[in-house]
């Protein structure tokens, strides 16, 4: 199925992005899920604020995961917390298809997905103060120095996240790339919008409630240490 621009929107021209569009293989099951489930569970991109109570058909805690990959973490979290609503954003279309299959298998009613650049969704679709939590697990580390500018965690992104979280809301991050962890700590530590909840002033112990992600398992196979961060919106 080819989605048209009314479904996913055409990304706006912006100089630097945190992703490169990969073609990637899509399975028949994922195509079927996109064709059948996107109309009810997908949130098409339009530069206009969403009414999340209307989208989810209720008022509940709202948790956004940016860069869901294949959505396994999102589906697991949503299964464990039927009291909360989950929005997952991913630019890679097969990942959205895989996630929709998981939502269908679990008969979940508290998950929606967006197949667009999360920065634009945050800027134009998510109202100020509308989120209780934002999860950013294993964001692309862009290890080469010339690519560091592509890292999504930068002061303007942190300010954008702060504006979309309600006061007291949580920004949770994890990475298996030590230099990116240090960069996250530096950028978030410099933000006057957030307080680091780490008792040691840097990282937190791995939260028991954070599922092990696919990318995390890959990092573990490579012997990478994992760093968790949790910052609270003032
Ligand atoms: C390294 S993967 C990690 C996936 C998953 N969170 C995990 O831990 O297995 C990072 C993902 O973020 C997605 N991504 C990067 N920048 C994004 C953006 N601006 N908007 C939406 N998705 C993005 C990429 O397509 C990729 O699937």
Short mmCIF file of C-alpha atoms and ligand atoms in Angstrom, two decimals:
data_model
loop_
_atom_site.label_atom_id
_atom_site.label_comp_id
_atom_site.label_asym_id
_atom_site.label_seq_id
_atom_site.Cartn_x
_atom_site.Cartn_y
_atom_site.Cartn_z
CA UNK A 1 0.00 0.00 0.00
CA UNK A 2 1.34 3.41 -0.91
CA UNK A 3 0.30 6.08 1.55
CA UNK A 4 -0.40 9.44 0.05
CA UNK A 5 0.54 12.76 1.58
CA UNK A 6 -2.79 13.10 3.34
CA UNK A 7 -1.84 10.06 5.42
CA UNK A 8 1.71 10.77 6.41
CA UNK A 9 2.36 14.29 5.22
CA UNK A 10 5.38 15.44 3.28
CA UNK A 11 8.21 16.29 5.64
CA UNK A 12 8.90 19.99 5.63
CA UNK A 13 12.24 21.18 4.32
CA UNK A 14 14.55 21.37 7.31
CA UNK A 15 18.32 21.40 7.02
CA UNK A 16 19.25 18.63 9.45
CA UNK A 17 17.25 15.56 10.39
CA UNK A 18 17.82 12.86 12.98
CA UNK A 19 17.12 10.08 10.46
CA UNK A 20 17.72 9.02 6.88
CA UNK A 21 14.80 7.44 5.09
CA UNK A 22 15.57 3.77 4.43
CA UNK A 23 13.51 1.81 1.98
CA UNK A 24 13.63 -1.40 4.00
CA UNK A 25 11.76 -4.61 3.32
CA UNK A 26 8.10 -4.69 4.22
CA UNK A 27 6.33 -7.99 4.84
CA UNK A 28 2.90 -8.88 3.49
CA UNK A 29 1.56 -8.98 7.04
CA UNK A 30 2.85 -5.45 7.66
CA UNK A 31 1.31 -4.23 4.38
CA UNK A 32 -1.99 -5.81 5.40
CA UNK A 33 -1.81 -4.19 8.83
CA UNK A 34 -1.09 -0.79 7.27
CA UNK A 35 -3.99 -1.16 4.83
CA UNK A 36 -6.51 -2.38 7.39
CA UNK A 37 -5.48 -0.77 10.66
CA UNK A 38 -3.93 2.55 9.67
CA UNK A 39 -7.34 4.18 9.07
CA UNK A 40 -8.39 3.63 12.69
CA UNK A 41 -5.02 3.61 14.52
CA UNK A 42 -2.80 5.86 12.40
CA UNK A 43 -2.53 9.59 12.92
CA UNK A 44 -1.86 11.29 9.59
CA UNK A 45 0.37 14.32 9.58
CA UNK A 46 -1.26 17.71 9.29
CA UNK A 47 0.24 20.90 10.71
CA UNK A 48 -2.74 21.45 13.02
CA UNK A 49 -3.10 20.67 16.74
CA UNK A 50 -4.68 17.33 17.62
CA UNK A 51 -7.42 16.94 20.19
CA UNK A 52 -5.97 13.95 22.04
CA UNK A 53 -9.14 13.38 24.09
CA UNK A 54 -10.96 12.98 20.80
CA UNK A 55 -8.21 10.80 19.27
CA UNK A 56 -8.28 8.35 22.20
CA UNK A 57 -11.94 8.80 23.07
CA UNK A 58 -11.22 9.51 26.71
CA UNK A 59 -9.12 11.56 29.10
CA UNK A 60 -6.08 9.67 30.44
CA UNK A 61 -2.35 9.98 31.03
CA UNK A 62 -0.60 10.47 27.66
CA UNK A 63 2.75 8.88 26.91
CA UNK A 64 4.67 9.53 23.70
CA UNK A 65 7.47 7.31 22.45
CA UNK A 66 9.71 8.86 19.79
CA UNK A 67 11.45 6.46 17.38
CA UNK A 68 9.58 3.26 18.25
CA UNK A 69 11.50 1.07 15.77
CA UNK A 70 9.23 -1.95 15.37
CA UNK A 71 7.03 -0.87 18.28
CA UNK A 72 7.62 -3.84 20.58
CA UNK A 73 8.39 -1.63 23.57
CA UNK A 74 5.36 0.56 22.92
CA UNK A 75 3.05 -2.46 22.68
CA UNK A 76 4.47 -3.99 25.85
CA UNK A 77 4.08 -0.74 27.81
CA UNK A 78 0.53 -0.19 26.52
CA UNK A 79 -0.41 -3.76 27.44
CA UNK A 80 0.84 -3.25 30.99
CA UNK A 81 -0.85 0.13 31.40
CA UNK A 82 -4.41 0.09 30.05
CA UNK A 83 -5.07 3.20 32.17
CA UNK A 84 -2.75 5.32 29.98
CA UNK A 85 -2.79 6.28 26.29
CA UNK A 86 0.30 5.76 24.13
CA UNK A 87 1.35 7.49 20.93
CA UNK A 88 4.30 6.06 18.99
CA UNK A 89 6.14 7.95 16.26
CA UNK A 90 8.41 6.32 13.71
CA UNK A 91 9.52 7.40 10.23
CA UNK A 92 10.28 3.83 9.10
CA UNK A 93 7.07 2.48 7.57
CA UNK A 94 7.68 -1.26 8.09
CA UNK A 95 8.18 -0.50 11.80
CA UNK A 96 4.72 1.10 11.90
CA UNK A 97 3.32 -1.99 10.16
CA UNK A 98 4.97 -4.27 12.72
CA UNK A 99 3.64 -2.14 15.56
CA UNK A 100 0.10 -2.25 14.15
CA UNK A 101 0.31 -6.05 14.11
CA UNK A 102 1.25 -6.00 17.80
CA UNK A 103 -1.63 -3.66 18.63
CA UNK A 104 -4.01 -5.96 16.77
CA UNK A 105 -2.65 -9.13 18.43
CA UNK A 106 -3.11 -7.58 21.87
CA UNK A 107 -6.49 -6.03 20.98
CA UNK A 108 -5.15 -2.78 22.42
CA UNK A 109 -7.36 0.30 22.32
CA UNK A 110 -4.89 2.70 23.98
CA UNK A 111 -2.26 3.03 21.23
CA UNK A 112 -2.00 5.26 18.14
CA UNK A 113 0.88 5.63 15.71
CA UNK A 114 2.31 8.37 13.53
CA UNK A 115 4.56 7.74 10.51
CA UNK A 116 6.23 11.13 10.36
CA UNK A 117 9.18 13.13 11.67
CA UNK A 118 8.63 13.37 15.43
CA UNK A 119 10.05 16.90 15.51
CA UNK A 120 7.32 18.15 13.19
CA UNK A 121 4.62 16.18 15.03
CA UNK A 122 5.74 17.74 18.31
CA UNK A 123 5.96 21.21 16.78
CA UNK A 124 2.67 21.25 14.91
CA UNK A 125 0.34 18.48 16.15
CA UNK A 126 0.89 18.07 19.87
CA UNK A 127 -0.48 20.90 21.98
CA UNK A 128 1.61 22.56 24.70
CA UNK A 129 1.43 20.70 28.02
CA UNK A 130 -0.42 17.75 26.46
CA UNK A 131 2.00 14.96 27.45
CA UNK A 132 2.66 13.26 30.77
CA UNK A 133 5.77 11.44 29.57
CA UNK A 134 8.06 11.40 26.57
CA UNK A 135 10.18 8.30 25.99
CA UNK A 136 13.28 8.35 23.81
CA UNK A 137 14.87 4.94 23.87
CA UNK A 138 18.05 4.25 21.91
CA UNK A 139 17.85 7.25 19.62
CA UNK A 140 20.20 6.98 16.65
CA UNK A 141 23.62 7.75 18.16
CA UNK A 142 25.23 9.21 15.01
CA UNK A 143 28.72 8.29 16.28
CA UNK A 144 30.79 10.10 13.62
CA UNK A 145 31.78 13.62 14.57
CA UNK A 146 30.54 15.07 11.29
CA UNK A 147 27.11 13.53 12.02
CA UNK A 148 26.77 14.75 15.62
CA UNK A 149 24.53 17.56 14.39
CA UNK A 150 21.98 14.87 13.45
CA UNK A 151 21.54 13.74 17.05
CA UNK A 152 17.96 14.48 18.02
CA UNK A 153 18.88 15.53 21.56
CA UNK A 154 19.95 19.15 21.10
CA UNK A 155 18.90 22.30 23.00
CA UNK A 156 16.02 23.21 20.60
CA UNK A 157 14.60 19.64 20.79
CA UNK A 158 14.85 19.65 24.59
CA UNK A 159 13.00 23.00 24.70
CA UNK A 160 10.35 21.57 22.37
CA UNK A 161 9.90 18.47 24.57
CA UNK A 162 9.65 20.70 27.66
CA UNK A 163 6.89 22.76 26.06
CA UNK A 164 4.83 19.66 25.19
CA UNK A 165 5.16 18.06 28.64
CA UNK A 166 2.90 19.16 31.45
CA UNK A 167 4.65 20.60 34.53
CA UNK A 168 5.90 17.60 36.52
CA UNK A 169 5.92 15.43 33.38
CA UNK A 170 8.83 13.07 32.72
CA UNK A 171 11.38 12.88 29.90
CA UNK A 172 12.91 9.38 29.96
CA UNK A 173 15.87 8.43 27.81
CA UNK A 174 18.16 5.45 27.35
CA UNK A 175 21.18 4.90 25.14
CA UNK A 176 23.95 2.36 24.75
CA UNK A 177 26.37 4.89 23.28
CA UNK A 178 28.44 6.40 26.12
CA UNK A 179 29.42 9.62 24.31
CA UNK A 180 25.75 10.26 23.41
CA UNK A 181 24.76 9.60 27.04
CA UNK A 182 27.27 12.26 28.13
CA UNK A 183 25.91 14.62 25.47
CA UNK A 184 22.32 14.02 26.68
CA UNK A 185 23.38 14.73 30.24
CA UNK A 186 25.11 17.94 29.20
CA UNK A 187 22.22 19.25 27.07
CA UNK A 188 19.49 18.31 29.54
CA UNK A 189 21.58 19.46 32.50
CA UNK A 190 21.90 22.89 30.89
CA UNK A 191 18.13 23.22 30.43
CA UNK A 192 16.35 25.32 33.03
CA UNK A 193 13.09 23.50 32.14
CA UNK A 194 14.16 20.16 33.63
CA UNK A 195 15.39 18.70 36.91
CA UNK A 196 17.57 15.59 36.84
CA UNK A 197 15.91 12.95 39.04
CA UNK A 198 19.13 10.94 39.34
CA UNK A 199 20.23 10.78 43.00
CA UNK A 200 23.84 10.85 41.81
CA UNK A 201 23.22 13.82 39.51
CA UNK A 202 23.89 11.85 36.33
CA UNK A 203 22.29 8.54 35.30
CA UNK A 204 19.61 6.47 37.02
CA UNK A 205 19.58 2.73 37.65
CA UNK A 206 17.84 0.82 34.91
CA UNK A 207 14.10 1.29 35.64
CA UNK A 208 12.43 -2.10 36.20
CA UNK A 209 9.41 -0.90 34.20
CA UNK A 210 11.41 -0.15 31.05
CA UNK A 211 11.17 -3.13 28.68
CA UNK A 212 14.38 -4.30 27.07
CA UNK A 213 14.31 -2.89 23.54
CA UNK A 214 15.45 -4.54 20.33
CA UNK A 215 18.21 -1.99 19.85
CA UNK A 216 19.29 -2.46 23.46
CA UNK A 217 19.74 -6.21 22.90
CA UNK A 218 21.90 -5.42 19.87
CA UNK A 219 24.02 -3.12 22.03
CA UNK A 220 24.36 -5.79 24.69
CA UNK A 221 25.61 -8.29 22.11
CA UNK A 222 28.29 -5.74 21.23
CA UNK A 223 29.18 -5.37 24.92
CA UNK A 224 27.82 -1.82 25.26
CA UNK A 225 26.90 -0.38 28.64
CA UNK A 226 23.37 1.06 28.83
CA UNK A 227 22.66 4.49 30.33
CA UNK A 228 19.19 5.54 31.56
CA UNK A 229 18.25 9.16 32.22
CA UNK A 230 15.07 10.60 33.78
CA UNK A 231 14.42 14.34 33.81
CA UNK A 232 11.34 16.00 35.31
CA UNK A 233 9.69 19.04 33.78
CA UNK A 234 9.64 21.93 36.24
C1 LIG B 1 18.24 3.13 16.85
S1 LIG B 1 16.54 2.96 16.50
C2 LIG B 1 15.85 2.46 18.08
C3 LIG B 1 14.48 1.87 17.95
C4 LIG B 1 13.82 1.43 19.27
N1 LIG B 1 13.53 2.57 20.14
C5 LIG B 1 14.66 0.42 20.00
O1 LIG B 1 15.23 0.75 21.05
O2 LIG B 1 14.77 -0.73 19.52
C6 LIG B 1 16.01 4.66 16.38
C7 LIG B 1 14.71 4.83 15.62
O3 LIG B 1 14.30 6.20 15.65
C8 LIG B 1 13.72 6.53 14.41
N2 LIG B 1 13.79 7.99 14.27
C9 LIG B 1 14.93 8.74 14.24
N3 LIG B 1 14.62 10.05 14.17
C10 LIG B 1 13.26 10.12 14.12
C11 LIG B 1 12.35 11.22 14.01
N4 LIG B 1 12.78 12.48 13.94
N5 LIG B 1 11.03 10.93 13.97
C12 LIG B 1 10.59 9.65 14.04
N6 LIG B 1 11.40 8.58 14.14
C13 LIG B 1 12.73 8.82 14.19
C14 LIG B 1 14.55 5.75 13.40
O4 LIG B 1 13.85 5.53 12.19
C15 LIG B 1 14.81 4.45 14.16
O5 LIG B 1 13.83 3.47 13.89
#
